[in-house]
């Protein structure tokens, strides 16, 4: 059988790097779209850089996306690139719409015109549920996004479904709940906590400044979630799936668990709450029902909450120690 070819947009991000690793273990030829930066930002993929091929391109630039699809001739396209930080979507709402919403249409257009037989994965998000209408959330729960990011993701979700229905393409949308890892960006709450707790342990910091401690999220491990993306494209037909652990915890729970890893019980004395970190509109409570994915794809998470927090804190301690040598 000929070697399968995959194109990943967002390969330098958390999920892109885990997905590229995963596809290499499946013997794929992996291509990644990367945008121009003044200094290289290949930190997450440097260990596999010689095994993948990077193609310059940007979600704002139709021609570069079309060329990347023409050059890579992919059997599978994973559209992971986006402005993915919810907080930034209020300060840069138009850019978020350009990247996270219209960017999807640009990639879909390239596929439709150049490689319509390719299978396409769209990175949808639990942020589309926003002010939730039911608990837990599943594939038929109505959307009520609460940020410009969430609104842009709803557009991306529906344009993907529209292209599937209009042109009979193999397009799936994965509605993924929060997934974290030692490669999570430092601005997201889990990594901000694990990294600062590691610093406190090493006496490089003395407090964590956080916003809303009461928000609850269904947090899983990114390594598990990229496998679900691949499984969706291996089915006989295209469909949409929720991917989640089915358990949620508050930001405060995450903080407590992280301090537990370094043996600190009275964690509250290290927390400073800043009103500036509260969002104009909050998503208070998310919990996913992934029973469809478990039944149809045979997918299930392998890393639980306690293990995830430990993995992140221990990795940050190791990283900080190595950096201070
Ligand atoms: P991430 O770490 O923020 O990575 C985003 C990627 O998109 C990076 O590679 C980034 O490139 C790239 N990108 C951003 N703007 C671009 C542009 N204009 N042109 C080309 N590339 C661009 O995000 P992630 O956590 O891996 O998430 C992957 C996808 O899943 C995103 O679409 C996100 O919205 C979605 N999602 C994430 C979660 C989650 O919990 N992680 C849950 C649901 C859905 P640079 O490295 O150059 O910045
Ligand atoms: O916030 C609260 C904050 O930024 C989680 C993205 O991957 O998952 C992610 O979006 C919660 C929110 O992730 C701080 O108010 C408190 O309630 O880690 P986050 P997110 O907004 O859930 C979804 C599924 C995606 O699709 C997104 O791309 O934590 N919070 N204090 C804080 N959040 C941050 N970032 N920083 C704080 O200091």
XYZ file of C-alpha atoms and ligand atoms in Angstrom:
411
model
C 0.000 0.000 0.000
C 1.266 3.485 -0.883
C 2.433 5.624 2.030
C -0.394 7.891 3.253
C 0.154 11.654 3.160
C -1.170 14.118 5.734
C -1.129 17.921 5.818
C -1.421 19.551 9.254
C -2.164 23.261 9.639
C -1.033 24.443 13.089
C 1.762 21.858 13.283
C 3.847 24.115 15.572
C 1.025 24.173 18.165
C 0.316 21.789 21.030
C -2.029 19.463 19.105
C -0.130 19.724 15.812
C 3.040 18.432 17.431
C 1.321 15.440 19.105
C -0.594 14.646 15.925
C 2.553 14.762 13.776
C 4.275 12.354 16.194
C 1.265 10.057 16.135
C 1.008 10.003 12.325
C 4.741 9.242 12.028
C 4.190 6.124 14.166
C 1.531 5.151 11.587
C 4.115 5.629 8.816
C 2.495 8.720 7.250
C 4.410 11.245 5.187
C 3.691 14.351 7.272
C 3.556 17.911 5.908
C 2.978 20.962 8.098
C 1.879 24.478 7.188
C 3.917 27.093 9.072
C 3.597 30.860 9.000
C 6.540 33.209 8.755
C 8.028 34.412 12.045
C 11.146 36.518 12.583
C 12.666 33.815 14.778
C 11.877 30.088 14.415
C 9.152 28.750 16.738
C 9.683 25.028 16.181
C 10.167 24.233 19.899
C 7.401 21.616 19.997
C 8.467 19.827 16.810
C 12.251 20.121 16.925
C 12.624 16.437 17.887
C 10.827 15.365 14.665
C 11.867 18.172 12.332
C 13.980 15.891 10.145
C 11.048 13.476 9.694
C 8.437 16.000 8.520
C 8.247 18.574 5.742
C 7.249 22.162 6.496
C 5.500 24.324 3.903
C 5.233 28.098 4.326
C 1.681 29.425 4.436
C -0.790 31.491 6.413
C -4.510 31.207 7.148
C -4.919 34.753 5.813
C -3.397 33.922 2.456
C -5.511 31.799 0.103
C -2.751 31.328 -2.463
C -0.279 29.895 0.049
C -2.860 27.410 1.368
C -3.845 26.324 -2.125
C -0.149 25.854 -3.028
C 0.432 23.814 0.146
C -2.425 21.464 -0.747
C -1.213 21.181 -4.359
C 2.353 20.480 -3.221
C 1.590 17.975 -0.435
C -1.223 16.092 -2.263
C -2.626 14.945 1.076
C -4.910 11.982 1.692
C -5.844 13.615 5.003
C -5.889 17.281 6.079
C -6.054 18.270 9.729
C -7.068 21.918 10.093
C -5.733 22.783 13.556
C -4.411 26.304 12.944
C -6.337 29.080 14.704
C -6.086 32.038 17.039
C -6.891 29.681 19.913
C -6.638 31.804 23.070
C -10.114 32.822 24.206
C -8.962 35.891 26.197
C -7.174 37.370 23.156
C -10.327 37.016 21.097
C -11.828 40.054 22.881
C -8.805 42.271 22.252
C -8.400 41.002 18.650
C -11.916 40.025 17.573
C -11.490 40.777 13.873
C -8.218 38.888 13.585
C -9.776 35.976 15.480
C -12.610 35.940 12.948
C -10.152 36.055 10.039
C -8.004 33.169 11.361
C -10.426 30.992 13.259
C -13.564 31.448 11.141
C -12.707 32.527 7.574
C -9.405 30.612 7.715
C -11.458 27.414 7.710
C -13.213 28.428 4.491
C -9.863 29.173 2.869
C -8.540 25.704 3.675
C -11.818 24.089 2.580
C -11.714 26.001 -0.728
C -8.183 24.760 -1.383
C -9.322 21.191 -0.725
C -12.444 21.526 -2.870
C -10.490 22.911 -5.797
C -7.263 20.889 -5.613
C -7.844 17.612 -3.736
C -11.586 16.985 -3.196
C -10.990 13.317 -2.447
C -8.875 14.212 0.638
C -10.422 13.603 4.058
C -10.669 16.755 6.174
C -10.638 17.228 9.958
C -11.913 20.516 11.463
C -10.833 21.426 15.018
C -14.112 22.479 16.616
C -14.383 23.298 20.290
C -16.502 22.898 23.417
C -16.357 26.718 23.612
C -19.207 26.597 21.055
C -21.512 25.374 23.870
C -20.608 28.421 25.984
C -23.610 29.166 28.172
C -24.606 25.531 28.236
C -28.160 24.460 27.479
C -27.803 20.968 28.991
C -25.367 18.813 30.962
C -23.390 16.944 29.789
C -22.952 18.380 26.280
C -23.161 16.067 23.268
C -23.242 16.354 19.463
C -26.825 17.664 19.436
C -26.545 20.198 22.281
C -27.358 23.695 20.907
C -24.525 26.222 20.729
C -24.390 29.505 22.674
C -20.820 30.804 22.320
C -19.607 33.364 24.879
C -16.538 34.883 23.196
C -15.450 36.065 19.743
C -13.374 32.852 19.681
C -16.437 30.705 20.389
C -18.428 32.536 17.732
C -15.621 32.044 15.184
C -15.502 28.316 16.009
C -19.258 28.015 15.432
C -18.722 29.514 11.974
C -15.847 27.066 11.311
C -17.995 24.154 12.464
C -20.937 25.053 10.234
C -18.903 25.945 7.155
C -17.225 22.525 7.444
C -20.641 20.840 7.593
C -21.878 23.046 4.753
C -18.980 21.982 2.491
C -19.658 18.347 3.356
C -23.318 18.724 2.406
C -22.789 21.023 -0.604
C -19.941 19.156 -2.292
C -20.202 15.660 -0.833
C -16.690 15.863 0.678
C -15.330 13.696 3.513
C -15.277 16.358 6.218
C -15.491 15.698 9.957
C -15.698 18.104 12.838
C -14.274 17.071 16.202
C -15.862 18.965 19.088
C -12.990 18.678 21.526
C -13.189 19.683 25.159
C -10.116 21.245 26.829
C -7.005 19.121 26.448
C -3.703 19.938 28.039
C -0.128 18.684 28.233
C 3.401 19.770 29.095
C 3.342 21.413 25.621
C 0.345 23.630 26.393
C 0.979 27.348 25.814
C 1.961 29.202 28.996
C -1.033 31.561 28.765
C -3.652 28.821 29.269
C -4.713 28.355 32.878
C -3.476 24.768 33.390
C 0.035 25.454 32.154
C 0.147 28.820 33.889
C -0.610 26.973 37.138
C 1.768 24.031 36.583
C 4.610 26.327 35.520
C 4.143 28.781 38.405
C 3.767 25.984 40.971
C 7.026 24.524 39.641
C 8.642 27.965 40.033
C 7.325 28.282 43.584
C 8.782 24.835 44.344
C 12.170 26.011 43.036
C 11.859 29.359 44.879
C 11.714 31.311 41.617
C 8.219 32.725 42.341
C 6.102 33.375 45.413
C 2.521 33.620 44.112
C 0.145 32.882 41.239
C -2.075 35.629 39.850
C -5.320 34.156 38.518
C -8.819 35.205 37.454
C -12.012 33.210 37.965
C -11.209 30.199 40.177
C -14.758 28.812 39.992
C -14.943 28.037 36.251
C -15.184 24.299 35.591
C -13.655 22.481 32.658
C -13.527 18.910 31.365
C -9.735 18.571 31.058
C -8.091 15.688 29.173
C -4.626 14.893 27.812
C -3.763 16.205 24.317
C -1.924 12.981 23.388
C -5.205 11.057 23.771
C -7.210 13.621 21.811
C -5.097 13.631 18.624
C -5.717 9.900 18.313
C -9.452 10.646 18.216
C -8.866 13.085 15.315
C -7.174 10.328 13.307
C -9.841 7.741 14.186
C -12.550 10.073 12.844
C -10.877 10.061 9.431
C -10.553 6.250 9.356
C -14.335 5.667 9.376
C -16.417 4.699 6.324
C -18.272 8.015 6.331
C -17.840 11.549 7.732
C -19.549 12.560 10.971
C -19.055 14.845 14.001
C -17.931 13.686 17.431
C -17.587 15.090 20.942
C -14.283 14.177 22.617
C -14.141 14.589 26.405
C -13.341 12.731 29.616
C -16.838 13.124 31.122
C -15.441 14.602 34.347
C -14.925 18.226 35.231
C -13.015 20.199 37.834
C -12.765 23.846 38.819
C -9.700 26.021 38.303
C -9.330 25.950 42.126
C -9.310 22.108 42.027
C -6.491 22.253 39.477
C -4.505 24.631 41.695
C -4.999 22.403 44.758
C -3.972 19.275 42.850
C -0.880 21.023 41.419
C 0.265 22.201 44.855
C -0.340 18.658 46.090
C 2.343 17.448 43.665
C 4.942 19.596 45.487
C 3.562 18.626 48.896
C 1.920 21.976 49.737
C -1.466 21.805 51.505
C -2.152 25.483 52.396
C -2.133 26.549 48.725
C -4.553 29.470 49.205
C -1.799 31.681 50.614
C -0.052 31.610 47.214
C -3.124 32.731 45.218
C -3.759 36.319 44.220
C -7.031 36.924 42.376
C -6.974 39.750 39.832
C -10.240 41.141 38.477
C -8.315 42.042 35.300
C -8.091 38.356 34.426
C -11.862 37.849 34.526
C -13.430 37.638 31.065
C -16.197 39.949 29.783
C -18.388 36.841 29.452
C -17.455 33.545 31.081
C -18.073 29.899 30.258
C -18.843 28.650 33.746
C -19.346 24.934 33.382
C -18.419 22.416 30.689
C -18.686 18.653 30.829
C -18.690 16.470 27.724
C -20.563 13.322 26.778
C -18.274 11.397 24.415
C -20.330 8.191 24.342
C -20.739 8.378 20.545
C -16.943 8.497 20.025
C -16.456 5.695 22.553
C -19.001 3.511 20.748
C -18.252 4.279 17.085
C -14.509 5.054 17.202
C -13.611 2.819 20.141
C -11.867 5.896 21.624
C -11.332 6.472 25.322
C -9.031 8.702 27.382
C -6.030 7.013 29.017
C -4.899 9.877 31.287
C -7.062 11.057 34.207
C -7.088 14.435 35.952
C -4.631 13.587 38.761
C -2.156 12.007 36.349
C -2.434 14.967 33.962
C -1.722 17.554 36.651
C 1.211 15.530 37.966
C 2.638 15.113 34.454
C 2.493 18.864 33.851
C 3.944 19.985 37.190
C 6.764 17.411 37.127
C 7.637 18.307 33.570
C 7.785 22.024 34.415
C 10.065 21.358 37.386
C 12.378 19.382 35.080
C 12.271 22.102 32.436
C 13.035 24.918 34.890
C 15.886 22.948 36.443
C 17.396 22.316 33.004
C 17.031 25.987 32.046
C 18.733 27.207 35.211
C 21.852 25.052 34.639
P -2.177 26.251 19.695
O -1.181 25.534 20.521
O -2.517 27.669 19.995
O -1.694 26.153 18.167
C -2.287 26.939 17.159
C -1.525 26.732 15.866
O -2.124 27.538 14.847
C -0.035 27.127 15.924
O 0.711 26.220 15.175
C -0.057 28.490 15.234
O 1.175 28.844 14.658
C -1.087 28.231 14.163
N -1.604 29.465 13.568
C -2.206 30.491 14.217
N -2.517 31.456 13.335
C -2.090 31.050 12.124
C -2.125 31.610 10.822
N -2.639 32.822 10.592
N -1.620 30.901 9.784
C -1.079 29.677 10.011
N -1.010 29.094 11.210
C -1.510 29.768 12.266
O -3.582 25.441 19.696
P -3.887 23.910 20.094
O -4.190 23.863 21.555
O -2.852 23.031 19.518
O -5.278 23.696 19.357
C -5.336 23.209 18.010
C -6.694 23.558 17.424
O -7.736 22.952 18.195
C -7.036 25.041 17.407
O -7.823 25.286 16.268
C -7.883 25.249 18.652
O -8.703 26.381 18.504
C -8.638 23.944 18.675
N -9.072 23.461 19.983
C -8.181 23.346 21.006
C -8.584 22.801 22.215
C -7.620 22.629 23.358
O -8.086 22.427 24.493
N -6.313 22.637 23.116
C -9.912 22.359 22.370
C -10.788 22.479 21.293
C -10.358 23.007 20.093
P 2.332 29.632 15.496
O 3.084 28.556 16.230
O 3.104 30.290 14.416
O 1.626 30.580 16.422
O -9.218 29.085 30.545
C -10.175 30.587 33.800
C -10.772 31.202 32.550
O -7.591 29.950 28.876
C -9.904 28.122 31.310
C -8.570 26.780 24.540
O -7.733 25.707 24.197
O -10.113 25.333 25.668
C -9.292 26.481 25.834
O -10.063 27.609 26.202
C -10.686 28.787 32.427
C -11.528 30.002 31.999
O -8.923 27.838 28.390
C -7.084 32.348 34.529
O -11.596 32.319 32.880
C -8.861 31.766 35.614
O -12.788 29.903 32.602
O -7.112 27.756 30.012
P -8.099 28.687 29.451
P -10.365 28.021 27.719
O -10.797 29.427 27.702
O -11.267 27.027 28.354
C -11.132 25.449 24.647
C -11.862 24.126 24.581
C -10.601 25.922 23.357
O -11.117 25.586 22.299
C -9.572 27.016 23.404
O -8.844 27.076 22.177
O -9.751 29.292 33.382
N -9.002 31.324 34.341
N -7.711 32.402 35.751
C -7.922 31.665 33.633
N -7.579 31.420 32.357
C -6.366 31.871 31.939
N -5.990 31.615 30.669
N -5.525 32.565 32.779
C -5.842 32.835 34.071
O -5.071 33.446 34.814
